[in-house]
XYZ file of C-alpha atoms in Angstrom:
580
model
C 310.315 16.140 76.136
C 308.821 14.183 73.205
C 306.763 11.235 74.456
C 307.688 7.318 72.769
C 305.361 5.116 70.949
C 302.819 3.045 73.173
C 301.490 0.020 72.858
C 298.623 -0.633 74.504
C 295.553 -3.111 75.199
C 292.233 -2.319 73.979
C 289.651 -2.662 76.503
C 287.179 -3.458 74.816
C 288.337 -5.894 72.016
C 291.801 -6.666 74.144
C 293.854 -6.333 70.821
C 296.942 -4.239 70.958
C 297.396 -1.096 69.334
C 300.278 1.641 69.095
C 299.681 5.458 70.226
C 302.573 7.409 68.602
C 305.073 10.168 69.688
C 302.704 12.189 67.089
C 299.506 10.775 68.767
C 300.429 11.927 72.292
C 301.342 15.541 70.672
C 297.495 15.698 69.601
C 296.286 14.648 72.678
C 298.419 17.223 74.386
C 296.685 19.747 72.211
C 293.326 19.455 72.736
C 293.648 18.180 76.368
C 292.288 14.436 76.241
C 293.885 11.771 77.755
C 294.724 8.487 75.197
C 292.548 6.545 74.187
C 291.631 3.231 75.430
C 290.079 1.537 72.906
C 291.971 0.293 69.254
C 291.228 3.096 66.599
C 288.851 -0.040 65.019
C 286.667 -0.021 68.131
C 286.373 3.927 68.208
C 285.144 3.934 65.361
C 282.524 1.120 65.640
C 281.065 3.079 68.581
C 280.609 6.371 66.739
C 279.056 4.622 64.190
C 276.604 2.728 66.285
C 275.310 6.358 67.637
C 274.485 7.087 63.650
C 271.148 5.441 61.912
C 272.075 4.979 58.787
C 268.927 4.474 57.187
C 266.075 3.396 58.688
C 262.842 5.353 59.000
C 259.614 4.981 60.919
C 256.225 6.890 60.929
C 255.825 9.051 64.279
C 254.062 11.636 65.370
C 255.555 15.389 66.114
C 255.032 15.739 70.094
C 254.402 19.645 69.466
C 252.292 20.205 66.612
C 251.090 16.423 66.721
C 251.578 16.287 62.634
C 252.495 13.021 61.188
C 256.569 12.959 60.747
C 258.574 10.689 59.095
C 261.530 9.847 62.065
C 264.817 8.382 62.867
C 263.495 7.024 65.824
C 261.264 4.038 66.112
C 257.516 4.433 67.442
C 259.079 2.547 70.799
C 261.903 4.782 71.142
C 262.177 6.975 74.802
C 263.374 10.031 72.725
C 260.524 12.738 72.165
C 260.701 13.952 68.936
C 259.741 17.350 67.510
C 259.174 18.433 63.682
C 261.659 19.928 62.030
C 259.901 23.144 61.894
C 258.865 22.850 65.366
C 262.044 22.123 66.186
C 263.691 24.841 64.664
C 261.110 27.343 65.634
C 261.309 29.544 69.070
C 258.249 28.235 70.648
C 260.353 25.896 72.862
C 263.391 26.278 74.656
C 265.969 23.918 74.881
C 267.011 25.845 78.306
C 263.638 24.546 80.078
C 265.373 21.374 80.037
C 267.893 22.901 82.663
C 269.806 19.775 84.786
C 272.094 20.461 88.258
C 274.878 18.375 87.476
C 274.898 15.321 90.321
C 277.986 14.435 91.567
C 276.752 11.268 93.139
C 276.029 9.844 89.629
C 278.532 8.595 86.375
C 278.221 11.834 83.922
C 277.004 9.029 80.653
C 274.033 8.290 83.087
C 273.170 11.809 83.493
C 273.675 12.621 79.909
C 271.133 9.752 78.791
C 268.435 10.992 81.309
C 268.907 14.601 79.333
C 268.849 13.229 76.039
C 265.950 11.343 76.740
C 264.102 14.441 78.229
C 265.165 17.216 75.248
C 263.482 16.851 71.984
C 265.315 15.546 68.842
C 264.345 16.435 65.400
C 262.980 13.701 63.730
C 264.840 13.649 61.580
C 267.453 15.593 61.048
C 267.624 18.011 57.890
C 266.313 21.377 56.629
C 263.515 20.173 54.485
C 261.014 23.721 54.852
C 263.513 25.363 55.690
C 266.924 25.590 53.247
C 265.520 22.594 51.666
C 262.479 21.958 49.558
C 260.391 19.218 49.223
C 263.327 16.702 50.925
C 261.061 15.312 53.500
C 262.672 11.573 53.354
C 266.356 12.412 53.596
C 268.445 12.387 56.966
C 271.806 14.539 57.503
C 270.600 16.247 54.412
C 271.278 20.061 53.609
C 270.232 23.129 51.188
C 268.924 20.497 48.546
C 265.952 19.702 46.275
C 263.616 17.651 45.378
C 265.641 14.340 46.956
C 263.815 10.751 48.545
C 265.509 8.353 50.638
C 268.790 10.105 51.006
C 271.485 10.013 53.601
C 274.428 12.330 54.862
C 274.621 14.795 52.069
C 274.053 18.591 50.571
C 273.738 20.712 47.898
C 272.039 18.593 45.995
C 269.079 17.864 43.139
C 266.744 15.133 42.571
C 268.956 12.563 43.998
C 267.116 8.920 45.503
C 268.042 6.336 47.415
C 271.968 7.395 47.851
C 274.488 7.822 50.494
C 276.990 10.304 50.792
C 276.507 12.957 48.010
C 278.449 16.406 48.684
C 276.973 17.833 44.854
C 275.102 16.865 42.005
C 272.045 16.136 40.059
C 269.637 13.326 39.006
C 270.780 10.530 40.611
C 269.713 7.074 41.797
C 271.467 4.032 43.882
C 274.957 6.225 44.405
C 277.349 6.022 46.990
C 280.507 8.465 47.660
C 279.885 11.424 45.108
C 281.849 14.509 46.172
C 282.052 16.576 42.856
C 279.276 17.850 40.334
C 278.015 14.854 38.306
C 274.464 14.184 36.803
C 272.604 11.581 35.464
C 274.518 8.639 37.406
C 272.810 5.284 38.242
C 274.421 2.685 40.660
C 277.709 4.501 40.679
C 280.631 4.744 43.162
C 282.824 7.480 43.716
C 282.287 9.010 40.045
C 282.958 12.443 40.016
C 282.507 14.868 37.192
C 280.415 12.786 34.965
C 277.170 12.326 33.126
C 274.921 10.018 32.107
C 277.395 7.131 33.508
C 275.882 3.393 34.995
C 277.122 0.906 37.064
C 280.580 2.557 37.239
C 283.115 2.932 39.896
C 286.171 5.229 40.757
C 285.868 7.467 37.283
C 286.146 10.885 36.277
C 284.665 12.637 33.609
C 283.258 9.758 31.793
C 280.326 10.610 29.316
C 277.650 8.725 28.238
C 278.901 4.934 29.359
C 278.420 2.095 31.560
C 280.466 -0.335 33.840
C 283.631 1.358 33.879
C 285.969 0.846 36.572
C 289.010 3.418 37.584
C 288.653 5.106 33.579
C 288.761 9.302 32.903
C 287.805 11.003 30.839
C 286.058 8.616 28.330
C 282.856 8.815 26.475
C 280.938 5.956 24.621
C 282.854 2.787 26.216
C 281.344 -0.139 27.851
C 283.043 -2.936 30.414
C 286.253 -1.290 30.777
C 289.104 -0.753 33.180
C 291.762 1.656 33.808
C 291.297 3.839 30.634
C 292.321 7.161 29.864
C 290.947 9.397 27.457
C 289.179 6.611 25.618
C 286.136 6.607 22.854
C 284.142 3.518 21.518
C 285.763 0.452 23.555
C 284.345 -2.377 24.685
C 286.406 -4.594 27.213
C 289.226 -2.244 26.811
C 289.215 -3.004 23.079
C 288.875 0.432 20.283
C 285.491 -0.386 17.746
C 284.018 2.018 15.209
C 281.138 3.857 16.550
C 278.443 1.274 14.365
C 280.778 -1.626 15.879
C 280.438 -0.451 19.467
C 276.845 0.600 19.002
C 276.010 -2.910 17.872
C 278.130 -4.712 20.724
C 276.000 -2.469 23.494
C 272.607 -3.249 21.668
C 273.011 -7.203 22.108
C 273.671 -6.652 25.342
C 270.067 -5.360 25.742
C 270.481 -3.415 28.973
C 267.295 -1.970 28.942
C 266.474 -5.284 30.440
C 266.820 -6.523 33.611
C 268.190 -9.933 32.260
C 270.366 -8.203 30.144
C 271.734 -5.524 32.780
C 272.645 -8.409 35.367
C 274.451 -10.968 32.983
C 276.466 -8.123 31.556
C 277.506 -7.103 35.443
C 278.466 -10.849 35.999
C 280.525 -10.815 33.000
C 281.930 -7.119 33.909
C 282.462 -8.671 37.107
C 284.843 -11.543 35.897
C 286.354 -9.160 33.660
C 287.582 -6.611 36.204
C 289.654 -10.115 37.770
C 291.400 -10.148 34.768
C 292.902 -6.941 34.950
C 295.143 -5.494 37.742
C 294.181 -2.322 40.539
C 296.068 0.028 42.337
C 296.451 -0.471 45.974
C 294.744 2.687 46.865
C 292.495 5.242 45.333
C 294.147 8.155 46.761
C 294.865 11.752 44.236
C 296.167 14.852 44.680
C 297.724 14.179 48.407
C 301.147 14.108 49.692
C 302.198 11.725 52.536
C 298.501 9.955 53.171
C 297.822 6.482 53.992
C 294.133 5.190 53.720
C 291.739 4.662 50.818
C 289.961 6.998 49.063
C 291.752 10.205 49.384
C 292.090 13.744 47.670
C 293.028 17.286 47.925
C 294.971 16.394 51.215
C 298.304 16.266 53.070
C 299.452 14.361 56.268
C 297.283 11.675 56.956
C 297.152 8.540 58.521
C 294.358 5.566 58.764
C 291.444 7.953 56.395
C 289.113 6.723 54.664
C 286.737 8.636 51.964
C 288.584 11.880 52.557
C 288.577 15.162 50.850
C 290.032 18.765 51.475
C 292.071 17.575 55.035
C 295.340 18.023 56.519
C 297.397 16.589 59.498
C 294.235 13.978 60.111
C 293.945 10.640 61.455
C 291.215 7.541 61.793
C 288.957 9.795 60.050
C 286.117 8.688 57.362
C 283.627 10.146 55.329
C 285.168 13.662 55.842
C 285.066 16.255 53.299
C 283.767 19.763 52.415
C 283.886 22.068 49.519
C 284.941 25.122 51.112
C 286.940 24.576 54.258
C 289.606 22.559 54.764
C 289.604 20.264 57.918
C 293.054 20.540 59.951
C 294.614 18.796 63.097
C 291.538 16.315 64.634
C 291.382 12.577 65.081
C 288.139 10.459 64.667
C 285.757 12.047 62.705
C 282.822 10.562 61.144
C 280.455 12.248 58.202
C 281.673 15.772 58.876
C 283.848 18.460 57.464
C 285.310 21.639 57.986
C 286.829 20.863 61.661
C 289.842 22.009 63.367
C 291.316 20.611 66.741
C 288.332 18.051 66.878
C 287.894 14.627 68.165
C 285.726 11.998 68.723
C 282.769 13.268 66.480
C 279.608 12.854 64.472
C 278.462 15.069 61.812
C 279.908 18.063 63.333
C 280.733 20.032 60.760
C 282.392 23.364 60.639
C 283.716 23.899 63.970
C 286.562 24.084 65.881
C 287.726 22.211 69.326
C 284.404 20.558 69.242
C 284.878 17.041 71.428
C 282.762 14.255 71.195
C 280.339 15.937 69.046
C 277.181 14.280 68.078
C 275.153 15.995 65.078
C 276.664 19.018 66.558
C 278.021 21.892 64.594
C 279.100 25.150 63.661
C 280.135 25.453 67.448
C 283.847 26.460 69.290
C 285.089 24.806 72.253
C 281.927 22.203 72.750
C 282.126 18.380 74.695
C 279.925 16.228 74.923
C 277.677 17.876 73.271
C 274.607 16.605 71.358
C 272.308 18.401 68.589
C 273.173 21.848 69.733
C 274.185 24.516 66.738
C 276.519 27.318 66.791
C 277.448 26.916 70.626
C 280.253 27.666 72.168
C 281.736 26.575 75.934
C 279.240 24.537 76.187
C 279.384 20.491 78.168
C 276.937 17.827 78.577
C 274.099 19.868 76.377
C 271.826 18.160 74.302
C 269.282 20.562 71.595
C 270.989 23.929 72.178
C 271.092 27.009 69.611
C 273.699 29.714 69.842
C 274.399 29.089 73.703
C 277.270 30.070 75.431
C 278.597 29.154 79.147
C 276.081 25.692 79.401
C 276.654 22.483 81.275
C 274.074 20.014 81.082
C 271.588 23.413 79.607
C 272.180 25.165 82.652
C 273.089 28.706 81.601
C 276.302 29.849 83.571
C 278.861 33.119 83.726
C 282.276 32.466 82.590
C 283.409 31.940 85.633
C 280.968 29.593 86.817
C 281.560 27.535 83.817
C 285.403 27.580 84.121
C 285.525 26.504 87.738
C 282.622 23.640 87.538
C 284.086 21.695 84.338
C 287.029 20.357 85.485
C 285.050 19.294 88.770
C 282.676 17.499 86.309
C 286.037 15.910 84.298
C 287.532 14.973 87.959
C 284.010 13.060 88.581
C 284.097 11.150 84.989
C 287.640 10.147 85.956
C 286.631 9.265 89.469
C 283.565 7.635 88.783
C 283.389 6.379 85.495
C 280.858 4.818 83.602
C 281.132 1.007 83.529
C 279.531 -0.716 80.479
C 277.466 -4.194 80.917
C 280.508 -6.085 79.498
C 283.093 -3.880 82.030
C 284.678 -1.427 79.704
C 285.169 2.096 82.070
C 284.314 5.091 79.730
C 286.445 8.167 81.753
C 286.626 11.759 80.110
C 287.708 11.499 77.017
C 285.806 8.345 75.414
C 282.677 8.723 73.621
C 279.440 7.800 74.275
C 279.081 3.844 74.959
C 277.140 2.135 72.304
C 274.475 0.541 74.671
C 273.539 4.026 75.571
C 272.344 4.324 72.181
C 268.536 5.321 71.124
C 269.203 3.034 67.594
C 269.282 -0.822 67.828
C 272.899 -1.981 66.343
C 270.864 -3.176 63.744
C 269.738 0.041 63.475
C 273.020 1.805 62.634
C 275.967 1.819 59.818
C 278.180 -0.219 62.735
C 277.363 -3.703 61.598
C 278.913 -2.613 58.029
C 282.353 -2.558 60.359
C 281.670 -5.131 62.499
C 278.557 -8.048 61.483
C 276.782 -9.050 64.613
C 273.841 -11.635 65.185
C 271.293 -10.398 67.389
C 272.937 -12.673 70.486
C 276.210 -11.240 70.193
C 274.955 -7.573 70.061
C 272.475 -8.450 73.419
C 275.311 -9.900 74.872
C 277.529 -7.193 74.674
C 274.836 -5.144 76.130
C 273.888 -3.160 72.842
C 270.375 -2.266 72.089
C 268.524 -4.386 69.155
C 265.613 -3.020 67.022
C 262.997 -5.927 66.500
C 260.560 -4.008 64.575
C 262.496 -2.242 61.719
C 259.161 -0.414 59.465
C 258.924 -2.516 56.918
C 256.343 -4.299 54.972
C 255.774 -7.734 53.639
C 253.152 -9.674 52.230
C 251.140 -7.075 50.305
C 252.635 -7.080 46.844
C 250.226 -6.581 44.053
C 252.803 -7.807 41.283
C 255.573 -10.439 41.885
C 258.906 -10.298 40.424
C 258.311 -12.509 37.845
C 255.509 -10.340 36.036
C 257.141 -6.930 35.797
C 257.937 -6.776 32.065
C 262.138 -7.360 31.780
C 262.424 -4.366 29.252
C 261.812 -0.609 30.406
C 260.264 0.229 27.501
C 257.117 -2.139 27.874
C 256.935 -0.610 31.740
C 253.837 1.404 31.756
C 253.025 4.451 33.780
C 250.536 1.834 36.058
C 253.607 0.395 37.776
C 253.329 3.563 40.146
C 250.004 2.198 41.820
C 251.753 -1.461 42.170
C 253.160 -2.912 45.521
C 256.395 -4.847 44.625
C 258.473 -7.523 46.146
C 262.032 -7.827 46.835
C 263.543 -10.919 45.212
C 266.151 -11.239 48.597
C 264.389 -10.200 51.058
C 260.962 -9.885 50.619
C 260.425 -6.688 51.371
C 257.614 -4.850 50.290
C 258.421 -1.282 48.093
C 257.190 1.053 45.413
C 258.305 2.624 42.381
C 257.702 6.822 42.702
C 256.739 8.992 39.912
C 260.600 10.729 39.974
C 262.443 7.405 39.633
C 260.063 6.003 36.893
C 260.673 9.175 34.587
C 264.685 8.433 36.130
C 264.524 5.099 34.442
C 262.992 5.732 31.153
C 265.356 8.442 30.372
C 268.491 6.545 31.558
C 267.011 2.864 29.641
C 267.404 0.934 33.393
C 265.265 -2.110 34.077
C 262.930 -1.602 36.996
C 264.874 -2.672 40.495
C 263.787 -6.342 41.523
C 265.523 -5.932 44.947
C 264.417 -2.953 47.640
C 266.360 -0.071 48.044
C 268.380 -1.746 51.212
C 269.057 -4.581 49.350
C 270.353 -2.938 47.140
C 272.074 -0.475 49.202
C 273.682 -3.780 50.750
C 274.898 -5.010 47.505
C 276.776 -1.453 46.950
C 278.248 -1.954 50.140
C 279.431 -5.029 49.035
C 281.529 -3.093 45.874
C 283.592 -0.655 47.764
C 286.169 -1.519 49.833
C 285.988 -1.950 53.569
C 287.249 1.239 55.909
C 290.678 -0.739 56.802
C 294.088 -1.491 55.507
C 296.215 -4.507 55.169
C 300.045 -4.626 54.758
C 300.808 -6.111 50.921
C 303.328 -6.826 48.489
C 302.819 -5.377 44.807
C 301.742 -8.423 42.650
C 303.477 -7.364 39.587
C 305.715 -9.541 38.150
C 306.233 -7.495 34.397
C 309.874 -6.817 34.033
C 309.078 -3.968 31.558
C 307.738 -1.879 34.668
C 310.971 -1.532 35.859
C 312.096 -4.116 38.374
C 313.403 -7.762 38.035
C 311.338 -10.840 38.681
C 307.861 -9.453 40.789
C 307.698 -6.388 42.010
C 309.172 -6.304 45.920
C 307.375 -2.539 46.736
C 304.915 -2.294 50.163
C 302.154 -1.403 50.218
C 299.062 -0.661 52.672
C 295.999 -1.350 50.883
C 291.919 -1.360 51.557
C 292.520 -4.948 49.340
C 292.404 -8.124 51.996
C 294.939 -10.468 51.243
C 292.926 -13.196 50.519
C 291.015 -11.428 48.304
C 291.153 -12.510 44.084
C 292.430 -9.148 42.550
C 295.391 -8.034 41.175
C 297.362 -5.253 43.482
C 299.754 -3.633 41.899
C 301.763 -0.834 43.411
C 300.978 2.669 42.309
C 304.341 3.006 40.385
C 303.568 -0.638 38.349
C 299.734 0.126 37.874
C 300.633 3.739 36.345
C 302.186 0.811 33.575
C 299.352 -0.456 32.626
C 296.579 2.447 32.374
C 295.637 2.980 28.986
């Protein structure tokens, strides 16, 4: 019998939400109960089990070498080197735990995390990747500094999110071939492109929004197969090279009064209410190459997904899971964290390449495996105790019996039974630490309250500048090769950074002013560009009787676009209108 939509009250944020007929058939699937928190919450919490991007100087507990780490100097987790990590001198089965049936599972699982060594952070530099030391999440790649959740990738700084590509700096949400891009978002197949957003194929230009396939066109919107245009306007080639010279954007004056004017010229002009290609029957934002989902954001290759974000890979599809965050490749998964290529993997953190995994933590290429933490091609584990089949198969659903029995109760009362993830106060990062406030802003008082960790002592510097702001030359062709021994200073937040020998060269060749902000200032300001991972219910604002209605447009729509937000929506069939 086919169950009814549910409402339901979240238990954490007490807002109600609706578990569908389709819902309960994926729960059914995979075994897991409903959830009890909103899909909003869920995903808050994996977040807040992800740093983002801060780093800290540590030392490897094995081979006592200096280590750049995830995890600050005043952390509980032991960390290892990568290579030490990966290598066999350890054994993540020392770690062995009886599981206690007097104690909540969570609590257990902590006291194992706590005891198994992490990687510091957690990539193949050494190993499948060369010389990509500062990077986290980061696979077979080259030559790459201050990167996060990416692969197969080439000189690439100070960037999040980049599935392939080349020479690139301040990116965010590049899943196709591109090279030479500079603050760009979403910009797939292009080169040499700057301060762009949502374009393909664009040559040799700079702030473009939602244009393909253009070459040589500056401060434009929604055009297609374009040459020599300024503000959506055709010049001659001398009239469009002289337009772009006054703008003089090989300054830093120059490059920020032409984005405030690109800026208010974008408000002029109207958007469509999602950015979603190539997909049949999709809601979400930022969708391609898919069928059958609901509630995705920053989605590629998937089918018959839901609340899923930053999911995507080149070469295998991923089919029928719910909640996924920064993986790709999945099938009959839930509840996970970078956990890419695997199937029936539950509650997955960092975990992949693995069948028939929950609760599992770090471990690679694992299967029937529960409560392990650091494992490598294990089979038959429960909190790294190595069991037969049998063993295995009649101890689990004691241990699921005991999380329902016995559950974990948070500091603000929320019960986490089998089949929530990990609470966010069990967390080794500080909220402050992780990508969660970017879904949900809290002050240090609200996250304490709640019972969430905070990180006081974020590795950063201040106060040691050897240049201020004000005397780095404006143009980048009077910046000379001394810059690289100079401590700068962040004009918001006062940061302390440098300029490396890689994104000086970067800059030269691409005519970009040197940065005046620090990489997470700046990172914040990207942020700031692209949409937030949630959808409002909207009416198309089109009111053109030429696009074929009377009076404004009456079509629905779901949109990333807040309503009280200043651009124009239009629906897709009235924005298709006005693309030129």
């Amino acid at each position: 019998m086919e169950m009814e939509a549910e409402i339901k009250s979240c238990q954490n944020c007490k807002s109600e939400f609706v578990i569908d007929a389709n819902d309960f058939g994926f729960y059914k699937k995979i075994n897991v109960p409903s959830p009890t928190f909103c899909s909003n919450c869920r995903k808050i919490r994996r977040w807040a089990w992800r740093n983002n991007m801060s780093l800290y100087s540590r030392k490897c507990v094995s081979c006592d070498k200096n280590v750049v780490s995830l995890y600050s100097p005043d952390s509980p987790i032991t960390i290892y080197c990568n290579k030490c990590w990966w290598s066999d001198q350890w054994d993540p089965k020392s770690f062995a735990t009886d599981y206690d049936f007097s104690k909540p599972f969570f609590t257990q699982l902590r006291e194992l995390v706590q005891k198994v060594p992490h990687m510091s952070v957690v990539n193949d530099d050494g190993i499948a990747s060369l010389n990509c030391e500062y990077t986290h999440d980061w696979w077979f790649a080259k030559n790459c500094y201050m990167t996060f959740s990416g692969w197969h990738a080439e000189n690439i700084m100070y960037s999040f999110f980049i599935l392939a590509g080349k020479y690139m700096v301040d990116c965010m949400n590049i899943r196709s071939p591109s090279e030479w891009l500079y603050e760009c978002i979403l910009c797939s197949k292009s080169y040499q492109l700057k301060y762009s957003q949502i374009c393909w194929a664009c040559i040799d230009s700079q702030f473009l929004f939602d244009c393909r396939e253009c070459q040589n066109c500056f401060m434009c919107t929604g055009l297609r197969n374009k040459k020599y245009h300024f503000k959506n306007k055709e010049y001659s080639k001398k009239e469009y090279e002289e337009i772009l010279a006054k703008y003089k954007l090989d300054t830093y004056t120059g490059a920020e009064q032409a984005q405030k004017e690109f800026n208010d010229f974008l408000l002029t002009y109207p958007r469509r209410c999602v950015q979603n290609f190539h997909s049949v029957n999709c809601t979400g934002d930022i969708i391609s190459y898919s069928k059958n989902l609901k509630d995705c954001f920053v989605v590629k290759n998937a089918n018959n997904c839901r609340y899923c974000d930053f999911v995507g890979d080149a070469t295998k599809t991923t089919e029928d899971s719910y909640d996924l965050t920064t993986s790709g490749g999945l099938s009959e998964s839930y509840e996970c964290v970078v956990a890419d290529h695997s199937q029936l993997n539950l509650f997955g953190l960092l975990s992949v390449k693995s069948q028939d995994i929950k609760y599992c933590q770090h471990c690679h290429n694992c299967k029937h495996c529960f409560g392990c933490v650091g494992l490598r091609n294990a089979n038959y584990c429960i909190f790294n105790k190595q069991y037969t089949k049998e063993e295995y198969e009649e101890l689990v659903p004691k241990i699921i019996e005991q999380m329902n029995n016995m559950p974990y109760v948070d500091k603000i009362g929320n019960q986490y039974k089998y089949g929530e993830f990990y609470p966010i106060e069990l967390s080794p990062f500080g909220y402050n630490e992780t990508y969660a406030p970017e879904l949900e802003l809290l002050s240090q008082e609200e996250a304490l309250k709640r019972g969430y960790n905070w990180q006081d002592n974020i590795q950063k510097t201040k106060n040691k500048e050897t240049i201020l702001p004000t005397d780095i030359p404006d143009s980048i062709n009077d910046i000379q090769d001394s810059i690289l021994n100079e401590i700068l200073k962040c004009i918001k937040c006062e940061r302390n950074y440098k300029i490396v020998s890689n994104e000086l060269i970067f800059y030269k060749k691409m005519d970009i002013p040197i940065p005046r902000k620090c990489f997470y200032c700046r990172y914040v300001d990207r942020i700031k560009k692209r949409n937030p991972l949630k959808l409002w219910h909207r009416q198309c604002m089109c009111n053109k009787e030429n696009h074929g209605h009377e009076g404004k447009c009456v079509e629905g729509f779901e949109t990333s676009y807040a309503p009280h937000r200043p651009e124009i929506v239009y629906c897709e069939k009235c924005y298709q209108q006005e693309v030129y």
